CSV table of C-alpha atoms in Angstrom, one decimal:
chain,number,residue,atom,x,y,z
A,1,UNK,CA,0.3,-0.1,-0.1
A,2,UNK,CA,1.8,3.7,-1.4
A,3,UNK,CA,1.8,6.1,1.8
A,4,UNK,CA,0.0,8.4,-0.9
A,5,UNK,CA,-3.0,6.3,-1.4
A,6,UNK,CA,-3.2,6.3,2.7
A,7,UNK,CA,-6.0,8.2,4.2
A,8,UNK,CA,-4.5,10.4,7.7
A,9,UNK,CA,-6.9,12.4,10.4
A,10,UNK,CA,-5.3,14.8,12.5
A,11,UNK,CA,-5.3,14.3,15.6
A,12,UNK,CA,-7.5,16.2,18.0
A,13,UNK,CA,-8.2,17.6,21.3
A,14,UNK,CA,-10.7,14.0,21.9
A,15,UNK,CA,-8.2,11.9,21.1
A,16,UNK,CA,-6.2,13.0,23.2
A,17,UNK,CA,-8.8,13.8,26.1
A,18,UNK,CA,-9.4,9.7,25.3
A,19,UNK,CA,-6.2,8.8,25.6
A,20,UNK,CA,-5.2,10.1,28.8
A,21,UNK,CA,-8.0,8.7,30.2
A,22,UNK,CA,-6.7,6.2,34.0
A,23,UNK,CA,-4.5,2.9,32.9
A,24,UNK,CA,-5.9,1.7,36.4
A,25,UNK,CA,-10.4,2.1,34.5
A,26,UNK,CA,-9.3,2.4,31.6
A,27,UNK,CA,-6.3,-1.1,31.6
A,28,UNK,CA,-7.8,-1.6,27.8
A,29,UNK,CA,-5.9,2.0,26.8
A,30,UNK,CA,-2.3,0.1,27.4
A,31,UNK,CA,-3.1,-2.0,24.2
A,32,UNK,CA,-5.6,0.6,22.0
A,33,UNK,CA,-2.7,4.2,22.3
A,34,UNK,CA,-0.2,1.9,20.8
A,35,UNK,CA,-2.4,0.7,17.7
A,36,UNK,CA,-3.4,4.3,17.6
A,37,UNK,CA,0.2,5.6,16.6
A,38,UNK,CA,1.0,3.1,14.6
A,39,UNK,CA,1.1,4.3,11.5
A,40,UNK,CA,1.7,7.5,12.3
A,41,UNK,CA,3.3,10.5,10.9
A,42,UNK,CA,5.1,13.3,13.2
A,43,UNK,CA,5.3,16.5,10.3
A,44,UNK,CA,8.0,19.4,11.9
A,45,UNK,CA,8.1,21.8,8.9
A,46,UNK,CA,8.8,19.8,6.3
A,47,UNK,CA,10.3,17.0,7.5
A,48,UNK,CA,8.0,14.2,8.6
A,49,UNK,CA,8.6,10.8,10.2
A,50,UNK,CA,6.3,8.1,9.8
A,51,UNK,CA,6.0,5.6,13.3
A,52,UNK,CA,5.9,1.9,13.6
A,53,UNK,CA,6.3,0.4,16.2
A,54,UNK,CA,5.9,1.9,19.5
A,55,UNK,CA,6.3,0.6,23.5
A,56,UNK,CA,3.7,2.6,26.1
A,57,UNK,CA,4.5,2.7,29.2
A,58,UNK,CA,2.2,4.3,32.2
A,59,UNK,CA,2.9,7.5,34.4
A,60,UNK,CA,2.3,5.9,37.4
A,61,UNK,CA,4.4,2.8,39.4
A,62,UNK,CA,1.3,1.3,40.5
A,63,UNK,CA,0.7,0.8,36.8
A,64,UNK,CA,3.0,-0.2,35.3
A,65,UNK,CA,7.1,-1.1,36.7
A,66,UNK,CA,8.9,0.4,34.1
A,67,UNK,CA,7.0,4.3,34.2
A,68,UNK,CA,9.8,7.0,34.0
A,69,UNK,CA,11.1,8.3,37.0
A,70,UNK,CA,12.0,11.5,37.5
A,71,UNK,CA,14.9,13.2,38.5
A,72,UNK,CA,15.9,16.6,38.8
A,73,UNK,CA,19.2,15.7,36.4
A,74,UNK,CA,16.7,14.3,33.3
A,75,UNK,CA,14.1,17.4,34.3
A,76,UNK,CA,14.6,18.8,31.1
A,77,UNK,CA,14.4,15.0,29.6
A,78,UNK,CA,11.4,14.2,30.7
A,79,UNK,CA,7.8,12.9,28.2
A,80,UNK,CA,6.0,14.8,30.5
A,81,UNK,CA,3.6,17.5,29.2
A,82,UNK,CA,4.0,20.6,30.3
A,83,UNK,CA,1.8,23.2,28.5
A,84,UNK,CA,-1.5,22.5,26.8
A,85,UNK,CA,-1.3,22.4,22.8
A,86,UNK,CA,-3.4,22.7,20.0
A,87,UNK,CA,-3.3,18.5,19.9
A,88,UNK,CA,-3.7,18.9,23.5
A,89,UNK,CA,-2.0,17.6,26.4
A,90,UNK,CA,0.7,16.2,24.5
A,91,UNK,CA,4.9,16.4,23.6
A,92,UNK,CA,7.4,15.1,21.7
A,93,UNK,CA,10.6,15.0,23.4
A,94,UNK,CA,14.4,13.7,21.6
A,95,UNK,CA,15.7,11.5,25.4
A,96,UNK,CA,19.1,10.9,25.5
A,97,UNK,CA,19.5,7.5,27.6
A,98,UNK,CA,22.2,4.4,27.5
A,99,UNK,CA,24.3,6.3,25.5
A,100,UNK,CA,21.2,7.1,22.1
A,101,UNK,CA,18.4,9.0,21.2
A,102,UNK,CA,15.0,7.4,22.0
A,103,UNK,CA,11.8,9.8,20.4
A,104,UNK,CA,9.3,9.8,23.5
A,105,UNK,CA,5.7,10.7,23.3
A,106,UNK,CA,4.4,11.6,26.3
A,107,UNK,CA,0.4,12.1,27.2
A,108,UNK,CA,-0.4,13.3,30.5
A,109,UNK,CA,-1.5,8.8,31.9
A,110,UNK,CA,1.6,8.1,29.7
A,111,UNK,CA,3.7,7.9,27.4
A,112,UNK,CA,5.0,6.1,24.0
A,113,UNK,CA,8.2,5.0,23.4
A,114,UNK,CA,8.8,5.1,19.6
A,115,UNK,CA,11.2,1.5,18.9
A,116,UNK,CA,10.6,2.2,15.3
A,117,UNK,CA,10.7,4.2,13.1
A,118,UNK,CA,11.7,6.3,8.8
A,119,UNK,CA,11.5,9.0,8.4
A,120,UNK,CA,10.2,10.2,5.3
A,121,UNK,CA,11.8,13.1,2.3
A,122,UNK,CA,11.3,13.5,-0.9
A,123,UNK,CA,15.0,13.7,-1.5
A,124,UNK,CA,17.2,11.1,-0.6
A,125,UNK,CA,20.0,11.8,1.1
């Protein structure tokens, strides 16, 4: 299937509000959210990134044993959204961890670690 034949929908506040629901009350979100973002395209100016595989992580220890620990030394790398934007309470951040850069998509209740992606460009370099 060609990317140009695929219909994409821009992320909305209503979708972000659904994603930000509590994982204890809605445990199915742990599985639904990565499926929602698989195949998504993140645009930044003329650059684009196609997301293939994402790993979900809860914000709290009670939700997920692999929750994002908040330390003073890494506060600038947290994936927790600091303010609401046009898509709602969501942020993207590139984090330096284990001698590599990792892309995370952060929500109020969870974050997604992008484990497989593809840069989309009309010019090959």
